[in-house]
PDB file of C-alpha atoms and ligand atoms in Angstrom:
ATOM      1  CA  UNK O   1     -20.277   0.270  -1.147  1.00 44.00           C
ATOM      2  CA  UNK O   2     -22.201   3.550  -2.800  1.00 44.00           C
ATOM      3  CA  UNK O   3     -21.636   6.350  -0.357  1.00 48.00           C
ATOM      4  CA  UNK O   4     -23.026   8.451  -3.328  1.00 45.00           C
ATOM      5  CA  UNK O   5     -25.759  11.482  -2.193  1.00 46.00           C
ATOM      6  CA  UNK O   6     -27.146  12.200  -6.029  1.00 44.00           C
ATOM      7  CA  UNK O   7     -29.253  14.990  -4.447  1.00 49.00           C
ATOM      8  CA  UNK O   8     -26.591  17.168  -2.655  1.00 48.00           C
ATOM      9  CA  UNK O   9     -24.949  18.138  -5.592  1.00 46.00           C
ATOM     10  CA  UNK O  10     -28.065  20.011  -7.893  1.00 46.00           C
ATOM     11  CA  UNK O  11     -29.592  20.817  -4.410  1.00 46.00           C
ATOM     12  CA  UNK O  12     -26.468  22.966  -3.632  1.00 47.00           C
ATOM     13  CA  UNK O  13     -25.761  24.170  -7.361  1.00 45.00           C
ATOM     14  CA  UNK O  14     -29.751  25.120  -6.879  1.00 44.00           C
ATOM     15  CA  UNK O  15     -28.985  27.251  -3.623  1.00 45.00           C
ATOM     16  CA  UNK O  16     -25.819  29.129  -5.035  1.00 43.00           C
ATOM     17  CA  UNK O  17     -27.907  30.134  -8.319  1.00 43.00           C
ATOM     18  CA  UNK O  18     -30.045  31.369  -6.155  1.00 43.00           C
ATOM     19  CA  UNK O  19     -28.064  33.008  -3.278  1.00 44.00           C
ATOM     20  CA  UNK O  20     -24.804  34.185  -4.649  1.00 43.00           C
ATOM     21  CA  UNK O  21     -26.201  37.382  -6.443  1.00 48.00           C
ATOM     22  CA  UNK O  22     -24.318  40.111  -3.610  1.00 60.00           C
ATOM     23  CA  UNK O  23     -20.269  40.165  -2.724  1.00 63.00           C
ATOM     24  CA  UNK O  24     -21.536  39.669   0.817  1.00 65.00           C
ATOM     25  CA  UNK O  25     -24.072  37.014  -0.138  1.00 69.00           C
ATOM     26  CA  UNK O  26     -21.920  35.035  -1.968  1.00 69.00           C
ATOM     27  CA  UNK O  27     -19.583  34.881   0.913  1.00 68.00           C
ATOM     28  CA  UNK O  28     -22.083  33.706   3.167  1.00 71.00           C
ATOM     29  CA  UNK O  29     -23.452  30.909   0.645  1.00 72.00           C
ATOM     30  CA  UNK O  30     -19.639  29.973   0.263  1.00 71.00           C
ATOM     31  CA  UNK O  31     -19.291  29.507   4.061  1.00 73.00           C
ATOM     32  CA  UNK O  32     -22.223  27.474   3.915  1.00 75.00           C
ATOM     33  CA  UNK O  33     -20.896  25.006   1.362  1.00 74.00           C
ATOM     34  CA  UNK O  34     -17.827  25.251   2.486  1.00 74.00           C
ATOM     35  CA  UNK O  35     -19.137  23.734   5.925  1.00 76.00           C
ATOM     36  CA  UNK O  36     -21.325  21.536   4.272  1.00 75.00           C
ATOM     37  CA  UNK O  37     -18.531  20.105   1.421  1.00 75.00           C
ATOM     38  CA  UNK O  38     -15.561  20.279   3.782  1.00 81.00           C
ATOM     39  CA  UNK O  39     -15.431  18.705   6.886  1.00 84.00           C
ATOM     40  CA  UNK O  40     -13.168  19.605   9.783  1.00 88.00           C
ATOM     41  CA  UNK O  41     -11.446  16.055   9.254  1.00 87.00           C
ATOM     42  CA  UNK O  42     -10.563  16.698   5.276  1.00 84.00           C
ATOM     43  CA  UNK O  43      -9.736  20.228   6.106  1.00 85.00           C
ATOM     44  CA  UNK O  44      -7.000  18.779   8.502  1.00 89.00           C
ATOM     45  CA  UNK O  45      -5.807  16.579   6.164  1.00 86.00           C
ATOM     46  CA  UNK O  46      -5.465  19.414   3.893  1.00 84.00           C
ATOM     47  CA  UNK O  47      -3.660  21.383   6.184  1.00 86.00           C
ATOM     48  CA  UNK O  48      -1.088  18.434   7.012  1.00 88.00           C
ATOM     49  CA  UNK O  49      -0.264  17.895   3.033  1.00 85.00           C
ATOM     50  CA  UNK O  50       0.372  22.007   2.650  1.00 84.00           C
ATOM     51  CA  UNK O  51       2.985  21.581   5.574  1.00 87.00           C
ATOM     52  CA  UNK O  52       4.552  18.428   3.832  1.00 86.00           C
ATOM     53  CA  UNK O  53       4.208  20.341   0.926  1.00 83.00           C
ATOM     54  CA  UNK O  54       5.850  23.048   1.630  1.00 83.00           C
ATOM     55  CA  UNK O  55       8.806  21.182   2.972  1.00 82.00           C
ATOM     56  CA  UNK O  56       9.042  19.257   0.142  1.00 82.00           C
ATOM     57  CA  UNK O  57       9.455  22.239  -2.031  1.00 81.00           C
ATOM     58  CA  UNK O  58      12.407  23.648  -0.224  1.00 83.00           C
ATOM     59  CA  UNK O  59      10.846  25.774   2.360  1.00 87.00           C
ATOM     60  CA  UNK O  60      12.340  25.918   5.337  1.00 91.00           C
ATOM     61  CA  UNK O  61      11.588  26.126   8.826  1.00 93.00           C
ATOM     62  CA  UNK O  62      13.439  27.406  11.935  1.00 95.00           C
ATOM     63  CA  UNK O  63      15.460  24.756  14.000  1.00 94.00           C
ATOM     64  CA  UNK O  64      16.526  26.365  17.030  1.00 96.00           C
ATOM     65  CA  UNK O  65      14.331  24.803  19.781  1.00 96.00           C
ATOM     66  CA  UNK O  66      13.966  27.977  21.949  1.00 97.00           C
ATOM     67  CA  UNK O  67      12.647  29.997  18.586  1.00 97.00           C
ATOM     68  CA  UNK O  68      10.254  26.947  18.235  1.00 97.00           C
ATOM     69  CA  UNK O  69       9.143  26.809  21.466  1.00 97.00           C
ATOM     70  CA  UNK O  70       8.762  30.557  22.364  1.00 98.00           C
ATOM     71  CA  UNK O  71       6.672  30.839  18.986  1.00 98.00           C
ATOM     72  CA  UNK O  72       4.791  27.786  20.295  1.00 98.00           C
ATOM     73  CA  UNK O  73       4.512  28.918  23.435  1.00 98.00           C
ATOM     74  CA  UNK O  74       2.636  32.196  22.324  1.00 98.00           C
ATOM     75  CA  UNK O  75       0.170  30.226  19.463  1.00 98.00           C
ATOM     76  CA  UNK O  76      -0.451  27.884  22.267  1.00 98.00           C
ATOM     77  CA  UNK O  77      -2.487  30.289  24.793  1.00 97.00           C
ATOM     78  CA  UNK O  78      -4.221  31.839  21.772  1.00 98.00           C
ATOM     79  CA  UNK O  79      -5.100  28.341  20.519  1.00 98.00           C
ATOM     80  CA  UNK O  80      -6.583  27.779  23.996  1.00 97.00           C
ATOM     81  CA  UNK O  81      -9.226  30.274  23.368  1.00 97.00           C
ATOM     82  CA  UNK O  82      -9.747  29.644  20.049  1.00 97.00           C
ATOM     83  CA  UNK O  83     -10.689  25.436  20.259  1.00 97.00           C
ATOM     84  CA  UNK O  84     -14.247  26.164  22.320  1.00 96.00           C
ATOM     85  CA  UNK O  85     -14.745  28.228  18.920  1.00 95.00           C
ATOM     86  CA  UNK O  86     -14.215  25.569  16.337  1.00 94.00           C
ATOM     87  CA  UNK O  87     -13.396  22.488  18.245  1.00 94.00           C
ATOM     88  CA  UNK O  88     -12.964  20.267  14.604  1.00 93.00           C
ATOM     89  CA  UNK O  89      -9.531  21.403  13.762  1.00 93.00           C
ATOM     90  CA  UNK O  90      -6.076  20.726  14.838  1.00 91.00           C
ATOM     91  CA  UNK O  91      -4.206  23.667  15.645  1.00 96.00           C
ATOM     92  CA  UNK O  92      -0.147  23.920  14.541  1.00 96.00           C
ATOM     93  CA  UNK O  93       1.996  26.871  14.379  1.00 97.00           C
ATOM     94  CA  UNK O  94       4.878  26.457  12.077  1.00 95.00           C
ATOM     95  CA  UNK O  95       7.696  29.139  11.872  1.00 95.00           C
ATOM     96  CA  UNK O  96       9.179  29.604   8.416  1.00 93.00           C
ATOM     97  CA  UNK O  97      13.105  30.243   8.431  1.00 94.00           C
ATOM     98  CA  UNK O  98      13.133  33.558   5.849  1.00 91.00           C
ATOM     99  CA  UNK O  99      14.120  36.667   7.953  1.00 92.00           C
ATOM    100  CA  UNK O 100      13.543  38.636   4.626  1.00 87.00           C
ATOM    101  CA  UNK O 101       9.664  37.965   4.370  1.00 87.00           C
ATOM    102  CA  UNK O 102       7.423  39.615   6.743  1.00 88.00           C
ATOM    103  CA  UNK O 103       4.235  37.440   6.470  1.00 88.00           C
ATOM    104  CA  UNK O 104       2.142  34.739   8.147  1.00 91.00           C
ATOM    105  CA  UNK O 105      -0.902  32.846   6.965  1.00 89.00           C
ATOM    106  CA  UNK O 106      -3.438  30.479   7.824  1.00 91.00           C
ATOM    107  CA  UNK O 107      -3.850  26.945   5.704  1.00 88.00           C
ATOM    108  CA  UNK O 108      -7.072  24.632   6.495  1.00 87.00           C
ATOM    109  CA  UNK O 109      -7.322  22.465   9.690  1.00 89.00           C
ATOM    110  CA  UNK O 110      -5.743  25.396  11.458  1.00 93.00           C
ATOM    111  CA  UNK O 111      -2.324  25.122   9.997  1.00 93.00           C
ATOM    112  CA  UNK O 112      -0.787  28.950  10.925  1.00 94.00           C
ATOM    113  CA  UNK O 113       2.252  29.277   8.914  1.00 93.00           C
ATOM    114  CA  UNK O 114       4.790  32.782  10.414  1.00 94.00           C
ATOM    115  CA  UNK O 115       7.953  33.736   8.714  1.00 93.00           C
ATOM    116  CA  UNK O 116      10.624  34.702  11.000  1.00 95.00           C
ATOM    117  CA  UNK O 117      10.642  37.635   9.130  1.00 93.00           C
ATOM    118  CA  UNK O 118       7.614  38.913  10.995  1.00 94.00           C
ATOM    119  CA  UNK O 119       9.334  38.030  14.867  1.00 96.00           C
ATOM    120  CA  UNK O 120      12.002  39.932  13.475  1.00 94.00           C
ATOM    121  CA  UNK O 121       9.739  43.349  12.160  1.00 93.00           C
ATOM    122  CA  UNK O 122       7.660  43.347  15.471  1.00 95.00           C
ATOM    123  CA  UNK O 123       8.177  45.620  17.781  1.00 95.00           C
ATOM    124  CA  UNK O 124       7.444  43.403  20.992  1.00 97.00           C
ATOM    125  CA  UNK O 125       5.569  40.047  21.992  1.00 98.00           C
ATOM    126  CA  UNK O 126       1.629  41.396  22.133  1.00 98.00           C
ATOM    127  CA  UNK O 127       2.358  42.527  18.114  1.00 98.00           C
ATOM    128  CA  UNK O 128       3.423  39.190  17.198  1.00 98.00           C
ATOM    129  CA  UNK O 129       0.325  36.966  19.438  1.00 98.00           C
ATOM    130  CA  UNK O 130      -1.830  39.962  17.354  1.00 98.00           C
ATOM    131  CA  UNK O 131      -0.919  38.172  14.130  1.00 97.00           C
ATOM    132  CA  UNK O 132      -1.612  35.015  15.338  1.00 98.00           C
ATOM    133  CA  UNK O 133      -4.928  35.708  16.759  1.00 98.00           C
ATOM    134  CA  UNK O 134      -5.559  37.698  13.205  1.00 96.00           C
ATOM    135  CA  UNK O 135      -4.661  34.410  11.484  1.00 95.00           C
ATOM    136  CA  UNK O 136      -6.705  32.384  14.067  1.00 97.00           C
ATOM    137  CA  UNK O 137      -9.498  34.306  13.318  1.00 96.00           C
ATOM    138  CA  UNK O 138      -9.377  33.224   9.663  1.00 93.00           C
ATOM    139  CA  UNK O 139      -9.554  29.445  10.736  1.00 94.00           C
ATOM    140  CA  UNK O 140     -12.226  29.963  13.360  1.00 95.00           C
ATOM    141  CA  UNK O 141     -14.661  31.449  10.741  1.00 92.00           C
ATOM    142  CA  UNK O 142     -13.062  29.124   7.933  1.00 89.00           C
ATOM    143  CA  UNK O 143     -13.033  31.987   5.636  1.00 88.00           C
ATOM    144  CA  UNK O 144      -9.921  29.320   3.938  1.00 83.00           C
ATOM    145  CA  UNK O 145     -12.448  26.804   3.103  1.00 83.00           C
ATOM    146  CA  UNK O 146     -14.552  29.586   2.164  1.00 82.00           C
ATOM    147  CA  UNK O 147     -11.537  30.597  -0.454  1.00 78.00           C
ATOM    148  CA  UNK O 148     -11.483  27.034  -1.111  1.00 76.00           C
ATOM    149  CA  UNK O 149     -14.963  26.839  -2.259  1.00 74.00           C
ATOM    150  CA  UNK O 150     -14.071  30.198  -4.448  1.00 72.00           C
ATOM    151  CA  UNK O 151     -11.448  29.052  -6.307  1.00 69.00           C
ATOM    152  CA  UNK O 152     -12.134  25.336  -6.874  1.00 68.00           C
ATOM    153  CA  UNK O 153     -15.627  25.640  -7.683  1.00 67.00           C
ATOM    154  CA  UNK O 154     -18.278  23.595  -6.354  1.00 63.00           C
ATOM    155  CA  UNK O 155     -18.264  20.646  -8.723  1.00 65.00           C
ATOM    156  CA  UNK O 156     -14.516  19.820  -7.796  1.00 65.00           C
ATOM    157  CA  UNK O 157     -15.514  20.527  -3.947  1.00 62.00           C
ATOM    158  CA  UNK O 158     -18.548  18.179  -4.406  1.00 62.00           C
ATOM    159  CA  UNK O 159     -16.580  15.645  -5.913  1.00 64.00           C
ATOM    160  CA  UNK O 160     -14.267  15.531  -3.423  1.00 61.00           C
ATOM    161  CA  UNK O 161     -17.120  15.255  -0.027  1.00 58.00           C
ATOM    162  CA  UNK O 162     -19.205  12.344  -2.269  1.00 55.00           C
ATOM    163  CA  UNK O 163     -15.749  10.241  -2.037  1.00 57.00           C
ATOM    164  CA  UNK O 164     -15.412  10.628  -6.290  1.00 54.00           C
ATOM    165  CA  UNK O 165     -12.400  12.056  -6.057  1.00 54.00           C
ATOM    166  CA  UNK O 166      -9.355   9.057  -4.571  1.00 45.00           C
ATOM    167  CA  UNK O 167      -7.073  12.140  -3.470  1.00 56.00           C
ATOM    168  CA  UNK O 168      -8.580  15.110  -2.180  1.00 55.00           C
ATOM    169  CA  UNK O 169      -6.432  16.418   0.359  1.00 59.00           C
ATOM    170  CA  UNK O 170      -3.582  16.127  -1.864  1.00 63.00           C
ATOM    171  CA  UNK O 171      -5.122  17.496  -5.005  1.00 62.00           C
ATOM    172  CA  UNK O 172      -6.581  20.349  -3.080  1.00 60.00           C
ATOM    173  CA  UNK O 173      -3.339  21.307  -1.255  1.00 64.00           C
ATOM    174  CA  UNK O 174      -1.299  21.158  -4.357  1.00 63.00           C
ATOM    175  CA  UNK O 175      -4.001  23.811  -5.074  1.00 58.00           C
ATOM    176  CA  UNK O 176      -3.865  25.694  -2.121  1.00 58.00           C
ATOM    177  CA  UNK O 177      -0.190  26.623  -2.842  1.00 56.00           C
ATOM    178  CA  UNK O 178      -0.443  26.861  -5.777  1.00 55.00           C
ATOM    179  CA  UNK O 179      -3.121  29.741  -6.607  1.00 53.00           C
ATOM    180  CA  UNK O 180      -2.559  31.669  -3.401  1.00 55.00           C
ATOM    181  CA  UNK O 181      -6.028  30.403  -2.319  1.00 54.00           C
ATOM    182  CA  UNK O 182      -4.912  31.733   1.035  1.00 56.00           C
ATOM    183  CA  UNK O 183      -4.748  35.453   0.083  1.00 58.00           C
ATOM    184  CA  UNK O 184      -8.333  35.433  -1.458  1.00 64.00           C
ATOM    185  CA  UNK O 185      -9.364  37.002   2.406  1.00 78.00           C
ATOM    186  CA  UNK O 186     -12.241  39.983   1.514  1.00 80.00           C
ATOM    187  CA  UNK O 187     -12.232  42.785   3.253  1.00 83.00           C
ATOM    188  CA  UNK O 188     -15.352  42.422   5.652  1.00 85.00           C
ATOM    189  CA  UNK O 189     -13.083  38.957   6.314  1.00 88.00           C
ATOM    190  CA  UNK O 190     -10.051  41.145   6.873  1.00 89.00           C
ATOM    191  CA  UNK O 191     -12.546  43.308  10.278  1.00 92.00           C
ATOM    192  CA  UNK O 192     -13.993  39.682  11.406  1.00 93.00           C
ATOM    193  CA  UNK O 193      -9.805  38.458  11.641  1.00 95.00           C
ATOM    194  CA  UNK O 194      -8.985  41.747  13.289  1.00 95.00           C
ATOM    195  CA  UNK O 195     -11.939  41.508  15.549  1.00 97.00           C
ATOM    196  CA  UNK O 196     -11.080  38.255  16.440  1.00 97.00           C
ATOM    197  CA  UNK O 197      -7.653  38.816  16.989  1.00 97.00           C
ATOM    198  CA  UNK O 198      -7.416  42.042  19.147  1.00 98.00           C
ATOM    199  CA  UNK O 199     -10.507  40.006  21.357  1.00 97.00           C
ATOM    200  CA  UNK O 200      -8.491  37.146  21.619  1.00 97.00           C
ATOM    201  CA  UNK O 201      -5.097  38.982  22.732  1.00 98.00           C
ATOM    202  CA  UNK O 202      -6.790  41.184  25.115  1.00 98.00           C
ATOM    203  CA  UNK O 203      -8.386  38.146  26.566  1.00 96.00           C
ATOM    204  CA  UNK O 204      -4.679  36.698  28.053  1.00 96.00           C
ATOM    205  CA  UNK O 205      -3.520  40.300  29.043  1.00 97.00           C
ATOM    206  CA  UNK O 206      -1.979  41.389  26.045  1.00 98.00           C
ATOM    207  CA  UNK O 207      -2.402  45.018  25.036  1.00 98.00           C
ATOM    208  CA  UNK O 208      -4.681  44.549  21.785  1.00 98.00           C
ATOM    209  CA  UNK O 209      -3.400  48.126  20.781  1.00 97.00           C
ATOM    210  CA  UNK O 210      -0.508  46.094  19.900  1.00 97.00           C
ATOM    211  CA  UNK O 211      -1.883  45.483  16.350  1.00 95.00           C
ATOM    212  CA  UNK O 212      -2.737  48.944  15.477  1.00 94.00           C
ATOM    213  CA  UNK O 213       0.886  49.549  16.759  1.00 93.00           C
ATOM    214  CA  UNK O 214       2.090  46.739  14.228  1.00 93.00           C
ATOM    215  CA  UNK O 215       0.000  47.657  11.251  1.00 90.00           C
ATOM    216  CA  UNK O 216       1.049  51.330  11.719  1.00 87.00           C
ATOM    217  CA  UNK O 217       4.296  50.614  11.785  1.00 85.00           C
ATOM    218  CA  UNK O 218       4.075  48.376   8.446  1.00 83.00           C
ATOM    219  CA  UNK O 219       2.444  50.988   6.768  1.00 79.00           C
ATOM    220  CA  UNK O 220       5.009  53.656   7.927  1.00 76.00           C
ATOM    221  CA  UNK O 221       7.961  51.421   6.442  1.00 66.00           C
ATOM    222  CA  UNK O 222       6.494  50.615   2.972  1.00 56.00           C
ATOM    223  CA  UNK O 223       8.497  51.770   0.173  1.00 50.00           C
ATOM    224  CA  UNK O 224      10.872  53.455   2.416  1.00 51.00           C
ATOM    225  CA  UNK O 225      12.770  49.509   3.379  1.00 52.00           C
ATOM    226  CA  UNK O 226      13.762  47.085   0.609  1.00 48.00           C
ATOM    227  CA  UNK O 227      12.032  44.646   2.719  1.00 53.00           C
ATOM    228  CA  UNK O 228       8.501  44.340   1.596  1.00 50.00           C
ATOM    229  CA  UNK O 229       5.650  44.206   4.467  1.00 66.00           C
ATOM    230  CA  UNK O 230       3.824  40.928   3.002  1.00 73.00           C
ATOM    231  CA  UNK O 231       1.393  40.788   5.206  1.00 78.00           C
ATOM    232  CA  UNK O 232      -0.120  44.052   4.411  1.00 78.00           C
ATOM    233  CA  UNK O 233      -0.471  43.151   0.722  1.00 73.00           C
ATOM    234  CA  UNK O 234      -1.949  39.721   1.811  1.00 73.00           C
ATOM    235  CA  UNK O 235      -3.999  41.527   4.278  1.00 75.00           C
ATOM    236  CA  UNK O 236      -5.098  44.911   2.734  1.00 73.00           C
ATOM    237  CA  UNK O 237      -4.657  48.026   4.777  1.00 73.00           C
ATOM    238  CA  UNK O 238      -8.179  49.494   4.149  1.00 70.00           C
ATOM    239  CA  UNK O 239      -8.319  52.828   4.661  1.00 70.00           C
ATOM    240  CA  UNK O 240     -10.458  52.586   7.649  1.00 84.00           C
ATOM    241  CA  UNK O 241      -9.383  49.374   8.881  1.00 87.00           C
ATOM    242  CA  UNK O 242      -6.997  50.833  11.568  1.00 90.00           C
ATOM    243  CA  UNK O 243      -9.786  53.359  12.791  1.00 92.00           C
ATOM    244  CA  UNK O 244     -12.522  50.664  12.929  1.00 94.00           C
ATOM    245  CA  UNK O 245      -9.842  48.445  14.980  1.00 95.00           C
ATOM    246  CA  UNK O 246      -9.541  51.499  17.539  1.00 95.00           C
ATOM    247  CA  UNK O 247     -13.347  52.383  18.143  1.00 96.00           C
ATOM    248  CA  UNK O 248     -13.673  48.238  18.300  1.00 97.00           C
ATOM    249  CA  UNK O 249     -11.177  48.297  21.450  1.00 97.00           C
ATOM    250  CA  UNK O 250     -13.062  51.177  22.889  1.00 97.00           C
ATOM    251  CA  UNK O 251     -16.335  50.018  22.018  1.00 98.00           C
ATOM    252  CA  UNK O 252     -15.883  46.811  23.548  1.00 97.00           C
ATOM    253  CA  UNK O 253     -13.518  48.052  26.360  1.00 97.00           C
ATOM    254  CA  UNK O 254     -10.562  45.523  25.604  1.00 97.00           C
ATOM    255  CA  UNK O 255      -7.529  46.002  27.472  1.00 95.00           C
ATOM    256  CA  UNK O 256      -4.137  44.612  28.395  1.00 95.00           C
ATOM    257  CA  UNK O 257      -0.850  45.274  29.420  1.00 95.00           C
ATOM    258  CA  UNK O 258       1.401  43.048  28.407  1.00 95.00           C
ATOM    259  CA  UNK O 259       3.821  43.715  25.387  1.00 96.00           C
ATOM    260  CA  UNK O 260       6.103  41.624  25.906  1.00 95.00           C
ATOM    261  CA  UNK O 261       9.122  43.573  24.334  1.00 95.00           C
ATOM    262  CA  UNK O 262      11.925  41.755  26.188  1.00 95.00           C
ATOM    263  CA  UNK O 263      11.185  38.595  25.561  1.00 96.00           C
ATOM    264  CA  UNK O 264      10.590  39.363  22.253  1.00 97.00           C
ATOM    265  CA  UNK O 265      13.839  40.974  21.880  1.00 96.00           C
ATOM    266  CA  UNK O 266      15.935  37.820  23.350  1.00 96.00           C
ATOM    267  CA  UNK O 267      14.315  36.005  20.477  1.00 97.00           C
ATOM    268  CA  UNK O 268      15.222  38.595  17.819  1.00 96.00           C
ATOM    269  CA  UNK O 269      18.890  38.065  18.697  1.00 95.00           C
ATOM    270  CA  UNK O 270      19.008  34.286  18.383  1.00 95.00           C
ATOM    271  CA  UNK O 271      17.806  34.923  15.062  1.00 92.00           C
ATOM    272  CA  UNK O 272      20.155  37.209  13.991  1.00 83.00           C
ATOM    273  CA  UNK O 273      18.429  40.314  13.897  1.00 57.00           C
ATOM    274  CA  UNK O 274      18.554  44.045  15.942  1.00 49.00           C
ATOM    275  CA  UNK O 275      17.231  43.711  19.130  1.00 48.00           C
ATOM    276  CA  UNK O 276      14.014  45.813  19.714  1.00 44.00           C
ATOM    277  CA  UNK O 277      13.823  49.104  19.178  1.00 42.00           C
ATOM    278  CA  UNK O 278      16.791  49.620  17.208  1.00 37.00           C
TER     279      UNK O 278
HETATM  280 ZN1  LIG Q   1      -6.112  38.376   7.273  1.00 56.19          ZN
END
């Protein structure tokens, strides 16, 4: 059977020509294929083979059930408010056992990936659901498929939605690992996750101050710690990007007062690490 659409491919070729001639136009056009070439359905599948991926390549993820379930726990309520927003995906939290690497990301079809380095460098509950809804943000407005469509190229991505290509999901999360497609975030990307994040925390009582609290606080330990705040180099401290995140909460009078440091702090000690505040 020919499930072959000759026309999409010069039709889209003919639209980035034409479109991608700004940083911020080119992002949009790149959303735009990326919606059009990959569907919510391949992006999951994507997202599945980076998790098997990943644990096929050594990396390993946290076994104690109450870690699981308290990061769980805290993704779940954020994924609550995040499904009416894109409804297509499946959305997993997986906890990375590495108390040395303070990071998190998002892979397609709403795979979040957190090292328990980062439970273990925040200061209370509310900083930690800020990272999540940062990274949620990132899979609401698929700015990873976006990344996808950036690094692969269109041809490859075309291939892959007109059925040429037998193993797409695989292929492309082989590639998603392996060229850090998931740091390729721009910075007007960087405000919309941050936006979307202190919004979604503030919506289920958290204080969203939490992640100016958290990003101050990475910024303040760089250099000074031998452990490296990842997420800040995967997620560029602008200059302005803690001031706009302040007149944002003000602006749009977001507040909340749950932090959350206790329970956070019960977790940090089944993992081994100083309980909060020290
Ligand atoms: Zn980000």
């Amino acid at each position: 059977m020919r499930r072959r659409r000759p026309g999409l491919v010069p039709a889209l070729f003919a639209a980035w020509a034409v479109l991608a001639c700004s940083a911020g136009q080119r992002a949009q056009v790149e959303t735009t294929l990326a919606r059009t070439l990959i569907s919510d359905e391949q992006s999951n599948q994507i997202g599945a083979q980076v998790h098997a991926d990943a644990e096929s390549s050594g990396v390993r993820y946290v076994q104690d059930p109450a870690v699981r379930g308290y990061v769980e726990s805290v993704a779940t309520r954020i994924f609550a408010l995040a499904r009416p927003d894109r409804p297509g995906v499946d959305y997993h939290v997986h906890l990375i056992d590495d108390p040395k690497t303070v990071n998190a990301f998002a892979a397609p079809g709403g795979h979040l990936f957190v090292y328990s380095g980062l439970l273990l460098a925040a200061a209370n509950e509310a900083e930690l659901a800020a990272v999540i809804g940062h990274e949620t943000g990132h899979v609401v407005d698929r700015h990873v498929e976006r990344a996808m469509v950036n690094a692969y190229g269109l041809d490859a991505l075309a291939s892959a939605a007109l059925g040429r290509n037998p193993g797409p999901a695989k292929e492309l999360a082989a590639g998603v690992v392996g060229t850090g497609v998931m740091r390729a975030h721009s910075r007007s990307e960087e405000t919309e996750a941050d936006e979307y994040g202190v919004r979604t925390v503030a919506g289920i009582g958290y204080d969203p101050r939490a992640m100016l609290t958290f990003l101050a606080q990475l910024q303040s330990g760089e250099g000074k710690t031998p452990r490296v705040p990842q997420w800040l180099s995967t997620h560029p401290l602008t200059p302005d990007r803690i001031e706009h995140l302040e007149r944002y909460i003000a602006d749009n009078r977001l507040s909340g007062s749950d932090l959350g440091a206790q329970r956070l702090a019960a977790i940090k000690s089944r993992l081994g690490g100083a309980p909060s505040g020290a």
